[in-house]
Amino acid sequence: MLWLYILLGIALFVALVMFIPITLRASYKEEFWCAVYIGFVKLQLVPAKPKKEKKKKVKKQTPKTEQPKKPTEKKPSLIKKYGIEWLLNLIKRVAELAVSALQDFFSHILIKKFSLSISVAGDDAADTAIKYGKYCAVVYPAVGTIVRVVKCKGYGVDINPNFSEKAETEINFDFATRIFAFRLIGLAVKHGIKGLKLLAEVKNEL
Protein backbone atom coordinates (compact mmCIF):
# COMPACT_ATOMS: atom_id res chain seq x y z
CA MET A 1 0.00 0.00 0.00
CA LEU A 2 2.98 2.31 0.53
CA TRP A 3 3.61 2.65 -3.23
CA LEU A 4 -0.04 3.68 -3.69
CA TYR A 5 0.32 6.52 -1.13
CA ILE A 6 3.55 7.60 -2.83
CA LEU A 7 1.83 7.70 -6.22
CA LEU A 8 -1.11 9.64 -4.80
CA GLY A 9 1.30 12.08 -3.14
CA ILE A 10 3.19 12.62 -6.41
CA ALA A 11 -0.08 13.07 -8.33
CA LEU A 12 -1.32 15.60 -5.78
CA PHE A 13 1.96 17.52 -5.91
CA VAL A 14 1.92 17.62 -9.74
CA ALA A 15 -1.71 18.80 -9.70
CA LEU A 16 -0.87 21.61 -7.26
CA VAL A 17 2.11 22.69 -9.37
CA MET A 18 0.07 22.63 -12.57
CA PHE A 19 -2.57 24.94 -11.08
CA ILE A 20 -0.09 27.50 -9.75
CA PRO A 21 -1.11 30.92 -11.13
CA ILE A 22 1.58 32.93 -12.92
CA THR A 23 0.83 36.64 -12.71
CA LEU A 24 2.55 39.49 -14.52
CA ARG A 25 2.16 42.91 -12.93
CA ALA A 26 3.37 46.19 -14.40
CA SER A 27 2.82 49.83 -13.57
CA TYR A 28 4.09 53.24 -14.62
CA LYS A 29 4.00 56.40 -12.57
CA GLU A 30 7.11 58.51 -13.20
CA GLU A 31 9.05 55.23 -13.52
CA PHE A 32 8.32 51.76 -14.87
CA TRP A 33 7.90 48.76 -12.54
CA CYS A 34 7.35 45.12 -13.53
CA ALA A 35 7.32 41.81 -11.63
CA VAL A 36 6.27 38.20 -12.13
CA TYR A 37 4.53 36.26 -9.37
CA ILE A 38 4.73 32.46 -9.47
CA GLY A 39 2.24 31.57 -6.79
CA PHE A 40 3.48 33.56 -3.79
CA VAL A 41 7.04 33.91 -5.12
CA LYS A 42 7.87 37.36 -6.49
CA LEU A 43 10.46 37.88 -9.23
CA GLN A 44 11.09 41.58 -9.81
CA LEU A 45 12.12 42.32 -13.39
CA VAL A 46 12.20 46.14 -13.59
CA PRO A 47 13.90 47.92 -11.95
CA ALA A 48 16.39 45.11 -11.58
CA LYS A 49 17.90 44.60 -8.15
CA PRO A 50 21.59 45.60 -8.05
CA LYS A 51 23.92 42.64 -8.15
CA LYS A 52 26.80 42.30 -5.75
CA GLU A 53 30.08 42.93 -7.49
CA LYS A 54 32.53 40.08 -7.24
CA LYS A 55 36.20 40.81 -6.95
CA LYS A 56 37.99 39.67 -10.03
CA LYS A 57 41.27 37.88 -9.60
CA VAL A 58 44.04 39.34 -11.73
CA LYS A 59 45.69 36.60 -13.71
CA LYS A 60 49.28 36.86 -14.77
CA GLN A 61 49.47 36.94 -18.52
CA THR A 62 52.22 35.06 -20.25
CA PRO A 63 53.47 36.46 -23.54
CA LYS A 64 51.95 34.61 -26.49
CA THR A 65 53.66 34.07 -29.78
CA GLU A 66 51.48 35.27 -32.62
CA GLN A 67 50.71 32.61 -35.19
CA PRO A 68 49.78 33.45 -38.77
CA LYS A 69 46.02 33.39 -39.28
CA LYS A 70 44.68 30.91 -41.78
CA PRO A 71 42.43 32.42 -44.43
CA THR A 72 38.82 31.44 -43.74
CA GLU A 73 36.72 30.24 -46.63
CA LYS A 74 33.41 32.04 -46.98
CA LYS A 75 30.41 29.76 -47.13
CA PRO A 76 27.80 30.54 -49.80
CA SER A 77 24.70 32.30 -48.45
CA LEU A 78 21.41 30.43 -48.14
CA ILE A 79 19.88 32.60 -50.88
CA LYS A 80 22.61 31.69 -53.36
CA LYS A 81 22.55 28.05 -52.37
CA TYR A 82 18.79 27.36 -52.18
CA GLY A 83 17.19 30.37 -53.87
CA ILE A 84 15.02 33.25 -52.66
CA GLU A 85 11.80 31.23 -52.97
CA TRP A 86 13.07 28.66 -50.45
CA LEU A 87 13.97 31.41 -47.96
CA LEU A 88 10.61 33.20 -48.39
CA ASN A 89 8.78 29.91 -47.90
CA LEU A 90 10.78 29.27 -44.70
CA ILE A 91 9.96 32.75 -43.36
CA LYS A 92 6.27 32.15 -44.14
CA ARG A 93 6.25 28.82 -42.27
CA VAL A 94 8.03 30.29 -39.22
CA ALA A 95 5.62 33.28 -39.20
CA GLU A 96 2.58 30.98 -39.36
CA LEU A 97 3.93 28.95 -36.42
CA ALA A 98 4.62 32.13 -34.41
CA VAL A 99 1.16 33.60 -35.11
CA SER A 100 -0.52 30.31 -34.16
CA ALA A 101 1.46 30.13 -30.90
CA LEU A 102 0.69 33.76 -30.01
CA GLN A 103 -3.03 33.39 -30.76
CA ASP A 104 -3.18 30.25 -28.63
CA PHE A 105 -1.21 31.96 -25.84
CA PHE A 106 -3.36 35.11 -25.72
CA SER A 107 -6.59 33.07 -25.76
CA HIS A 108 -5.60 31.59 -22.36
CA ILE A 109 -4.58 34.87 -20.71
CA LEU A 110 -6.85 36.68 -18.26
CA ILE A 111 -6.31 40.40 -17.77
CA LYS A 112 -7.23 41.03 -14.15
CA LYS A 113 -6.58 44.76 -14.26
CA PHE A 114 -5.93 47.29 -17.00
CA SER A 115 -5.94 50.94 -16.06
CA LEU A 116 -4.51 53.71 -18.24
CA SER A 117 -4.75 57.42 -17.55
CA ILE A 118 -3.14 60.06 -19.79
CA SER A 119 -3.11 63.81 -19.24
CA VAL A 120 -2.07 65.34 -22.57
CA ALA A 121 -0.24 68.67 -22.63
CA GLY A 122 1.41 70.63 -25.44
CA ASP A 123 3.26 73.88 -26.07
CA ASP A 124 -0.02 75.78 -26.44
CA ALA A 125 -3.77 75.10 -26.66
CA ALA A 126 -3.64 74.21 -30.38
CA ASP A 127 -0.70 71.83 -29.89
CA THR A 128 -2.45 70.21 -26.93
CA ALA A 129 -5.61 69.64 -29.00
CA ILE A 130 -3.62 68.08 -31.87
CA LYS A 131 -1.70 65.78 -29.50
CA TYR A 132 -4.92 64.83 -27.70
CA GLY A 133 -6.47 63.77 -31.02
CA LYS A 134 -3.40 61.70 -31.92
CA TYR A 135 -3.35 59.95 -28.54
CA CYS A 136 -7.05 59.08 -28.80
CA ALA A 137 -6.65 57.82 -32.38
CA VAL A 138 -3.92 55.39 -31.29
CA VAL A 139 -4.78 54.34 -27.73
CA TYR A 140 -8.54 53.65 -27.91
CA PRO A 141 -8.40 51.34 -30.99
CA ALA A 142 -5.34 49.53 -29.56
CA VAL A 143 -7.08 48.89 -26.23
CA GLY A 144 -10.22 47.80 -28.08
CA THR A 145 -8.20 45.23 -30.02
CA ILE A 146 -6.59 43.89 -26.84
CA VAL A 147 -9.96 43.54 -25.10
CA ARG A 148 -11.41 41.64 -28.07
CA VAL A 149 -8.51 39.20 -28.29
CA VAL A 150 -7.80 38.59 -24.59
CA LYS A 151 -10.18 37.76 -21.76
CA CYS A 152 -10.50 40.91 -19.69
CA LYS A 153 -11.98 41.13 -16.20
CA GLY A 154 -11.93 44.92 -16.01
CA TYR A 155 -10.30 47.83 -17.77
CA GLY A 156 -10.44 51.59 -17.88
CA VAL A 157 -8.89 54.17 -20.21
CA ASP A 158 -9.04 57.89 -19.53
CA ILE A 159 -7.41 60.46 -21.84
CA ASN A 160 -7.86 64.16 -21.10
CA PRO A 161 -6.29 67.34 -22.51
CA ASN A 162 -4.51 69.64 -20.04
CA PHE A 163 -4.55 73.26 -21.23
CA SER A 164 -2.76 74.63 -18.16
CA GLU A 165 0.39 76.66 -18.74
CA LYS A 166 3.70 74.80 -18.36
CA ALA A 167 1.82 71.53 -17.99
CA GLU A 168 3.52 68.29 -19.01
CA THR A 169 2.05 65.08 -20.37
CA GLU A 170 1.53 62.56 -17.58
CA ILE A 171 0.88 58.83 -17.94
CA ASN A 172 -0.31 56.49 -15.20
CA PHE A 173 -0.56 52.79 -16.00
CA ASP A 174 -1.46 49.72 -13.95
CA PHE A 175 -1.68 46.24 -15.43
CA ALA A 176 -2.07 42.68 -14.13
CA THR A 177 -2.54 39.49 -16.14
CA ARG A 178 -2.67 35.82 -15.15
CA ILE A 179 -2.18 32.40 -16.70
CA PHE A 180 -2.00 29.00 -15.02
CA ALA A 181 1.14 26.86 -15.17
CA PHE A 182 -0.60 23.93 -16.87
CA ARG A 183 -1.65 26.24 -19.71
CA LEU A 184 1.94 27.35 -20.28
CA ILE A 185 3.21 23.76 -20.15
CA GLY A 186 0.53 22.65 -22.61
CA LEU A 187 1.35 25.49 -25.01
CA ALA A 188 5.09 24.80 -24.75
CA VAL A 189 4.57 21.10 -25.54
CA LYS A 190 2.07 21.70 -28.34
CA HIS A 191 3.96 24.40 -30.22
CA GLY A 192 7.36 23.04 -29.22
CA ILE A 193 6.57 19.79 -31.08
CA LYS A 194 5.47 21.83 -34.12
CA GLY A 195 8.70 23.83 -33.95
CA LEU A 196 10.82 20.67 -33.74
CA LYS A 197 8.99 19.18 -36.73
CA LEU A 198 9.65 22.36 -38.73
CA LEU A 199 13.32 22.29 -37.70
CA ALA A 200 13.62 18.63 -38.77
CA GLU A 201 12.02 19.44 -42.14
CA VAL A 202 14.42 22.34 -42.70
CA LYS A 203 17.43 20.14 -41.81
CA ASN A 204 16.26 17.51 -44.31
CA GLU A 205 15.99 20.19 -47.00
CA LEU A 206 19.48 21.55 -46.35
PDB file of C-alpha atoms in Angstrom:
ATOM      1  CA  MET A   1       0.000   0.000   0.000  1.00  0.00           C
ATOM      2  CA  LEU A   2       2.980   2.310   0.533  1.00  0.00           C
ATOM      3  CA  TRP A   3       3.606   2.655  -3.225  1.00  0.00           C
ATOM      4  CA  LEU A   4      -0.037   3.681  -3.690  1.00  0.00           C
ATOM      5  CA  TYR A   5       0.320   6.517  -1.134  1.00  0.00           C
ATOM      6  CA  ILE A   6       3.545   7.600  -2.829  1.00  0.00           C
ATOM      7  CA  LEU A   7       1.832   7.701  -6.224  1.00  0.00           C
ATOM      8  CA  LEU A   8      -1.112   9.636  -4.800  1.00  0.00           C
ATOM      9  CA  GLY A   9       1.298  12.085  -3.144  1.00  0.00           C
ATOM     10  CA  ILE A  10       3.188  12.617  -6.408  1.00  0.00           C
ATOM     11  CA  ALA A  11      -0.077  13.066  -8.328  1.00  0.00           C
ATOM     12  CA  LEU A  12      -1.320  15.604  -5.778  1.00  0.00           C
ATOM     13  CA  PHE A  13       1.962  17.525  -5.913  1.00  0.00           C
ATOM     14  CA  VAL A  14       1.921  17.624  -9.736  1.00  0.00           C
ATOM     15  CA  ALA A  15      -1.715  18.800  -9.697  1.00  0.00           C
ATOM     16  CA  LEU A  16      -0.874  21.606  -7.260  1.00  0.00           C
ATOM     17  CA  VAL A  17       2.111  22.691  -9.375  1.00  0.00           C
ATOM     18  CA  MET A  18       0.068  22.627 -12.574  1.00  0.00           C
ATOM     19  CA  PHE A  19      -2.572  24.936 -11.082  1.00  0.00           C
ATOM     20  CA  ILE A  20      -0.094  27.500  -9.748  1.00  0.00           C
ATOM     21  CA  PRO A  21      -1.107  30.919 -11.126  1.00  0.00           C
ATOM     22  CA  ILE A  22       1.579  32.925 -12.919  1.00  0.00           C
ATOM     23  CA  THR A  23       0.830  36.641 -12.712  1.00  0.00           C
ATOM     24  CA  LEU A  24       2.551  39.487 -14.523  1.00  0.00           C
ATOM     25  CA  ARG A  25       2.155  42.911 -12.930  1.00  0.00           C
ATOM     26  CA  ALA A  26       3.367  46.185 -14.400  1.00  0.00           C
ATOM     27  CA  SER A  27       2.816  49.833 -13.569  1.00  0.00           C
ATOM     28  CA  TYR A  28       4.088  53.244 -14.617  1.00  0.00           C
ATOM     29  CA  LYS A  29       3.996  56.397 -12.571  1.00  0.00           C
ATOM     30  CA  GLU A  30       7.108  58.511 -13.196  1.00  0.00           C
ATOM     31  CA  GLU A  31       9.052  55.235 -13.523  1.00  0.00           C
ATOM     32  CA  PHE A  32       8.323  51.764 -14.866  1.00  0.00           C
ATOM     33  CA  TRP A  33       7.900  48.756 -12.538  1.00  0.00           C
ATOM     34  CA  CYS A  34       7.352  45.122 -13.529  1.00  0.00           C
ATOM     35  CA  ALA A  35       7.319  41.811 -11.632  1.00  0.00           C
ATOM     36  CA  VAL A  36       6.273  38.199 -12.135  1.00  0.00           C
ATOM     37  CA  TYR A  37       4.528  36.259  -9.366  1.00  0.00           C
ATOM     38  CA  ILE A  38       4.727  32.459  -9.474  1.00  0.00           C
ATOM     39  CA  GLY A  39       2.238  31.572  -6.787  1.00  0.00           C
ATOM     40  CA  PHE A  40       3.484  33.565  -3.786  1.00  0.00           C
ATOM     41  CA  VAL A  41       7.036  33.914  -5.118  1.00  0.00           C
ATOM     42  CA  LYS A  42       7.871  37.365  -6.491  1.00  0.00           C
ATOM     43  CA  LEU A  43      10.464  37.883  -9.233  1.00  0.00           C
ATOM     44  CA  GLN A  44      11.088  41.585  -9.813  1.00  0.00           C
ATOM     45  CA  LEU A  45      12.122  42.323 -13.392  1.00  0.00           C
ATOM     46  CA  VAL A  46      12.202  46.143 -13.588  1.00  0.00           C
ATOM     47  CA  PRO A  47      13.899  47.924 -11.946  1.00  0.00           C
ATOM     48  CA  ALA A  48      16.390  45.108 -11.576  1.00  0.00           C
ATOM     49  CA  LYS A  49      17.897  44.600  -8.149  1.00  0.00           C
ATOM     50  CA  PRO A  50      21.585  45.603  -8.049  1.00  0.00           C
ATOM     51  CA  LYS A  51      23.924  42.635  -8.149  1.00  0.00           C
ATOM     52  CA  LYS A  52      26.800  42.303  -5.746  1.00  0.00           C
ATOM     53  CA  GLU A  53      30.077  42.928  -7.491  1.00  0.00           C
ATOM     54  CA  LYS A  54      32.527  40.076  -7.242  1.00  0.00           C
ATOM     55  CA  LYS A  55      36.196  40.812  -6.952  1.00  0.00           C
ATOM     56  CA  LYS A  56      37.993  39.669 -10.026  1.00  0.00           C
ATOM     57  CA  LYS A  57      41.274  37.878  -9.605  1.00  0.00           C
ATOM     58  CA  VAL A  58      44.043  39.338 -11.727  1.00  0.00           C
ATOM     59  CA  LYS A  59      45.693  36.596 -13.711  1.00  0.00           C
ATOM     60  CA  LYS A  60      49.276  36.864 -14.771  1.00  0.00           C
ATOM     61  CA  GLN A  61      49.471  36.943 -18.522  1.00  0.00           C
ATOM     62  CA  THR A  62      52.223  35.056 -20.247  1.00  0.00           C
ATOM     63  CA  PRO A  63      53.467  36.465 -23.540  1.00  0.00           C
ATOM     64  CA  LYS A  64      51.953  34.606 -26.485  1.00  0.00           C
ATOM     65  CA  THR A  65      53.658  34.071 -29.779  1.00  0.00           C
ATOM     66  CA  GLU A  66      51.483  35.265 -32.617  1.00  0.00           C
ATOM     67  CA  GLN A  67      50.713  32.612 -35.193  1.00  0.00           C
ATOM     68  CA  PRO A  68      49.779  33.455 -38.772  1.00  0.00           C
ATOM     69  CA  LYS A  69      46.018  33.389 -39.275  1.00  0.00           C
ATOM     70  CA  LYS A  70      44.677  30.915 -41.784  1.00  0.00           C
ATOM     71  CA  PRO A  71      42.426  32.423 -44.431  1.00  0.00           C
ATOM     72  CA  THR A  72      38.817  31.444 -43.740  1.00  0.00           C
ATOM     73  CA  GLU A  73      36.718  30.242 -46.626  1.00  0.00           C
ATOM     74  CA  LYS A  74      33.412  32.043 -46.984  1.00  0.00           C
ATOM     75  CA  LYS A  75      30.407  29.757 -47.132  1.00  0.00           C
ATOM     76  CA  PRO A  76      27.802  30.538 -49.795  1.00  0.00           C
ATOM     77  CA  SER A  77      24.703  32.303 -48.454  1.00  0.00           C
ATOM     78  CA  LEU A  78      21.407  30.426 -48.140  1.00  0.00           C
ATOM     79  CA  ILE A  79      19.876  32.597 -50.879  1.00  0.00           C
ATOM     80  CA  LYS A  80      22.611  31.695 -53.358  1.00  0.00           C
ATOM     81  CA  LYS A  81      22.553  28.050 -52.372  1.00  0.00           C
ATOM     82  CA  TYR A  82      18.790  27.359 -52.178  1.00  0.00           C
ATOM     83  CA  GLY A  83      17.187  30.365 -53.871  1.00  0.00           C
ATOM     84  CA  ILE A  84      15.025  33.249 -52.661  1.00  0.00           C
ATOM     85  CA  GLU A  85      11.800  31.228 -52.968  1.00  0.00           C
ATOM     86  CA  TRP A  86      13.067  28.656 -50.451  1.00  0.00           C
ATOM     87  CA  LEU A  87      13.969  31.414 -47.965  1.00  0.00           C
ATOM     88  CA  LEU A  88      10.614  33.195 -48.385  1.00  0.00           C
ATOM     89  CA  ASN A  89       8.777  29.911 -47.899  1.00  0.00           C
ATOM     90  CA  LEU A  90      10.780  29.266 -44.696  1.00  0.00           C
ATOM     91  CA  ILE A  91       9.960  32.754 -43.365  1.00  0.00           C
ATOM     92  CA  LYS A  92       6.274  32.154 -44.137  1.00  0.00           C
ATOM     93  CA  ARG A  93       6.250  28.818 -42.266  1.00  0.00           C
ATOM     94  CA  VAL A  94       8.027  30.294 -39.224  1.00  0.00           C
ATOM     95  CA  ALA A  95       5.624  33.281 -39.200  1.00  0.00           C
ATOM     96  CA  GLU A  96       2.583  30.980 -39.363  1.00  0.00           C
ATOM     97  CA  LEU A  97       3.930  28.953 -36.424  1.00  0.00           C
ATOM     98  CA  ALA A  98       4.625  32.129 -34.408  1.00  0.00           C
ATOM     99  CA  VAL A  99       1.164  33.597 -35.107  1.00  0.00           C
ATOM    100  CA  SER A 100      -0.524  30.312 -34.165  1.00  0.00           C
ATOM    101  CA  ALA A 101       1.458  30.130 -30.898  1.00  0.00           C
ATOM    102  CA  LEU A 102       0.692  33.759 -30.008  1.00  0.00           C
ATOM    103  CA  GLN A 103      -3.032  33.392 -30.757  1.00  0.00           C
ATOM    104  CA  ASP A 104      -3.179  30.252 -28.631  1.00  0.00           C
ATOM    105  CA  PHE A 105      -1.214  31.957 -25.839  1.00  0.00           C
ATOM    106  CA  PHE A 106      -3.364  35.110 -25.717  1.00  0.00           C
ATOM    107  CA  SER A 107      -6.585  33.066 -25.762  1.00  0.00           C
ATOM    108  CA  HIS A 108      -5.604  31.593 -22.358  1.00  0.00           C
ATOM    109  CA  ILE A 109      -4.585  34.868 -20.708  1.00  0.00           C
ATOM    110  CA  LEU A 110      -6.852  36.681 -18.261  1.00  0.00           C
ATOM    111  CA  ILE A 111      -6.309  40.401 -17.772  1.00  0.00           C
ATOM    112  CA  LYS A 112      -7.231  41.025 -14.146  1.00  0.00           C
ATOM    113  CA  LYS A 113      -6.578  44.763 -14.256  1.00  0.00           C
ATOM    114  CA  PHE A 114      -5.933  47.286 -17.003  1.00  0.00           C
ATOM    115  CA  SER A 115      -5.935  50.941 -16.055  1.00  0.00           C
ATOM    116  CA  LEU A 116      -4.510  53.712 -18.237  1.00  0.00           C
ATOM    117  CA  SER A 117      -4.746  57.420 -17.546  1.00  0.00           C
ATOM    118  CA  ILE A 118      -3.142  60.061 -19.788  1.00  0.00           C
ATOM    119  CA  SER A 119      -3.115  63.808 -19.245  1.00  0.00           C
ATOM    120  CA  VAL A 120      -2.074  65.339 -22.567  1.00  0.00           C
ATOM    121  CA  ALA A 121      -0.243  68.671 -22.632  1.00  0.00           C
ATOM    122  CA  GLY A 122       1.411  70.632 -25.439  1.00  0.00           C
ATOM    123  CA  ASP A 123       3.263  73.881 -26.073  1.00  0.00           C
ATOM    124  CA  ASP A 124      -0.020  75.780 -26.438  1.00  0.00           C
ATOM    125  CA  ALA A 125      -3.767  75.099 -26.664  1.00  0.00           C
ATOM    126  CA  ALA A 126      -3.636  74.212 -30.379  1.00  0.00           C
ATOM    127  CA  ASP A 127      -0.699  71.826 -29.894  1.00  0.00           C
ATOM    128  CA  THR A 128      -2.455  70.212 -26.929  1.00  0.00           C
ATOM    129  CA  ALA A 129      -5.613  69.641 -28.997  1.00  0.00           C
ATOM    130  CA  ILE A 130      -3.619  68.083 -31.865  1.00  0.00           C
ATOM    131  CA  LYS A 131      -1.696  65.776 -29.500  1.00  0.00           C
ATOM    132  CA  TYR A 132      -4.925  64.832 -27.704  1.00  0.00           C
ATOM    133  CA  GLY A 133      -6.470  63.771 -31.020  1.00  0.00           C
ATOM    134  CA  LYS A 134      -3.398  61.698 -31.924  1.00  0.00           C
ATOM    135  CA  TYR A 135      -3.349  59.948 -28.536  1.00  0.00           C
ATOM    136  CA  CYS A 136      -7.052  59.084 -28.799  1.00  0.00           C
ATOM    137  CA  ALA A 137      -6.650  57.819 -32.383  1.00  0.00           C
ATOM    138  CA  VAL A 138      -3.916  55.388 -31.290  1.00  0.00           C
ATOM    139  CA  VAL A 139      -4.785  54.339 -27.731  1.00  0.00           C
ATOM    140  CA  TYR A 140      -8.544  53.647 -27.910  1.00  0.00           C
ATOM    141  CA  PRO A 141      -8.396  51.342 -30.990  1.00  0.00           C
ATOM    142  CA  ALA A 142      -5.343  49.529 -29.560  1.00  0.00           C
ATOM    143  CA  VAL A 143      -7.080  48.888 -26.233  1.00  0.00           C
ATOM    144  CA  GLY A 144     -10.224  47.797 -28.078  1.00  0.00           C
ATOM    145  CA  THR A 145      -8.200  45.227 -30.018  1.00  0.00           C
ATOM    146  CA  ILE A 146      -6.585  43.892 -26.839  1.00  0.00           C
ATOM    147  CA  VAL A 147      -9.960  43.544 -25.100  1.00  0.00           C
ATOM    148  CA  ARG A 148     -11.415  41.640 -28.070  1.00  0.00           C
ATOM    149  CA  VAL A 149      -8.506  39.201 -28.294  1.00  0.00           C
ATOM    150  CA  VAL A 150      -7.805  38.587 -24.592  1.00  0.00           C
ATOM    151  CA  LYS A 151     -10.183  37.758 -21.756  1.00  0.00           C
ATOM    152  CA  CYS A 152     -10.500  40.911 -19.689  1.00  0.00           C
ATOM    153  CA  LYS A 153     -11.976  41.129 -16.199  1.00  0.00           C
ATOM    154  CA  GLY A 154     -11.933  44.924 -16.008  1.00  0.00           C
ATOM    155  CA  TYR A 155     -10.299  47.828 -17.772  1.00  0.00           C
ATOM    156  CA  GLY A 156     -10.439  51.587 -17.883  1.00  0.00           C
ATOM    157  CA  VAL A 157      -8.895  54.168 -20.206  1.00  0.00           C
ATOM    158  CA  ASP A 158      -9.041  57.891 -19.527  1.00  0.00           C
ATOM    159  CA  ILE A 159      -7.411  60.462 -21.844  1.00  0.00           C
ATOM    160  CA  ASN A 160      -7.862  64.155 -21.102  1.00  0.00           C
ATOM    161  CA  PRO A 161      -6.290  67.339 -22.507  1.00  0.00           C
ATOM    162  CA  ASN A 162      -4.515  69.635 -20.042  1.00  0.00           C
ATOM    163  CA  PHE A 163      -4.554  73.255 -21.226  1.00  0.00           C
ATOM    164  CA  SER A 164      -2.757  74.634 -18.160  1.00  0.00           C
ATOM    165  CA  GLU A 165       0.385  76.663 -18.741  1.00  0.00           C
ATOM    166  CA  LYS A 166       3.696  74.805 -18.363  1.00  0.00           C
ATOM    167  CA  ALA A 167       1.824  71.526 -17.986  1.00  0.00           C
ATOM    168  CA  GLU A 168       3.522  68.293 -19.010  1.00  0.00           C
ATOM    169  CA  THR A 169       2.051  65.084 -20.371  1.00  0.00           C
ATOM    170  CA  GLU A 170       1.525  62.556 -17.580  1.00  0.00           C
ATOM    171  CA  ILE A 171       0.882  58.832 -17.939  1.00  0.00           C
ATOM    172  CA  ASN A 172      -0.315  56.487 -15.203  1.00  0.00           C
ATOM    173  CA  PHE A 173      -0.564  52.792 -16.000  1.00  0.00           C
ATOM    174  CA  ASP A 174      -1.456  49.721 -13.950  1.00  0.00           C
ATOM    175  CA  PHE A 175      -1.684  46.236 -15.429  1.00  0.00           C
ATOM    176  CA  ALA A 176      -2.065  42.679 -14.127  1.00  0.00           C
ATOM    177  CA  THR A 177      -2.537  39.491 -16.141  1.00  0.00           C
ATOM    178  CA  ARG A 178      -2.671  35.817 -15.153  1.00  0.00           C
ATOM    179  CA  ILE A 179      -2.181  32.400 -16.697  1.00  0.00           C
ATOM    180  CA  PHE A 180      -1.998  28.998 -15.021  1.00  0.00           C
ATOM    181  CA  ALA A 181       1.144  26.864 -15.175  1.00  0.00           C
ATOM    182  CA  PHE A 182      -0.600  23.929 -16.873  1.00  0.00           C
ATOM    183  CA  ARG A 183      -1.652  26.236 -19.710  1.00  0.00           C
ATOM    184  CA  LEU A 184       1.942  27.347 -20.283  1.00  0.00           C
ATOM    185  CA  ILE A 185       3.214  23.762 -20.151  1.00  0.00           C
ATOM    186  CA  GLY A 186       0.532  22.645 -22.608  1.00  0.00           C
ATOM    187  CA  LEU A 187       1.348  25.488 -25.008  1.00  0.00           C
ATOM    188  CA  ALA A 188       5.086  24.797 -24.747  1.00  0.00           C
ATOM    189  CA  VAL A 189       4.572  21.099 -25.539  1.00  0.00           C
ATOM    190  CA  LYS A 190       2.065  21.696 -28.343  1.00  0.00           C
ATOM    191  CA  HIS A 191       3.958  24.396 -30.225  1.00  0.00           C
ATOM    192  CA  GLY A 192       7.362  23.045 -29.225  1.00  0.00           C
ATOM    193  CA  ILE A 193       6.570  19.793 -31.078  1.00  0.00           C
ATOM    194  CA  LYS A 194       5.472  21.827 -34.120  1.00  0.00           C
ATOM    195  CA  GLY A 195       8.701  23.828 -33.953  1.00  0.00           C
ATOM    196  CA  LEU A 196      10.823  20.669 -33.738  1.00  0.00           C
ATOM    197  CA  LYS A 197       8.993  19.184 -36.728  1.00  0.00           C
ATOM    198  CA  LEU A 198       9.649  22.355 -38.730  1.00  0.00           C
ATOM    199  CA  LEU A 199      13.315  22.292 -37.703  1.00  0.00           C
ATOM    200  CA  ALA A 200      13.618  18.633 -38.768  1.00  0.00           C
ATOM    201  CA  GLU A 201      12.017  19.442 -42.142  1.00  0.00           C
ATOM    202  CA  VAL A 202      14.421  22.342 -42.703  1.00  0.00           C
ATOM    203  CA  LYS A 203      17.429  20.137 -41.806  1.00  0.00           C
ATOM    204  CA  ASN A 204      16.262  17.513 -44.311  1.00  0.00           C
ATOM    205  CA  GLU A 205      15.987  20.187 -47.001  1.00  0.00           C
ATOM    206  CA  LEU A 206      19.485  21.546 -46.350  1.00  0.00           C
TER     207      LEU A 206
END
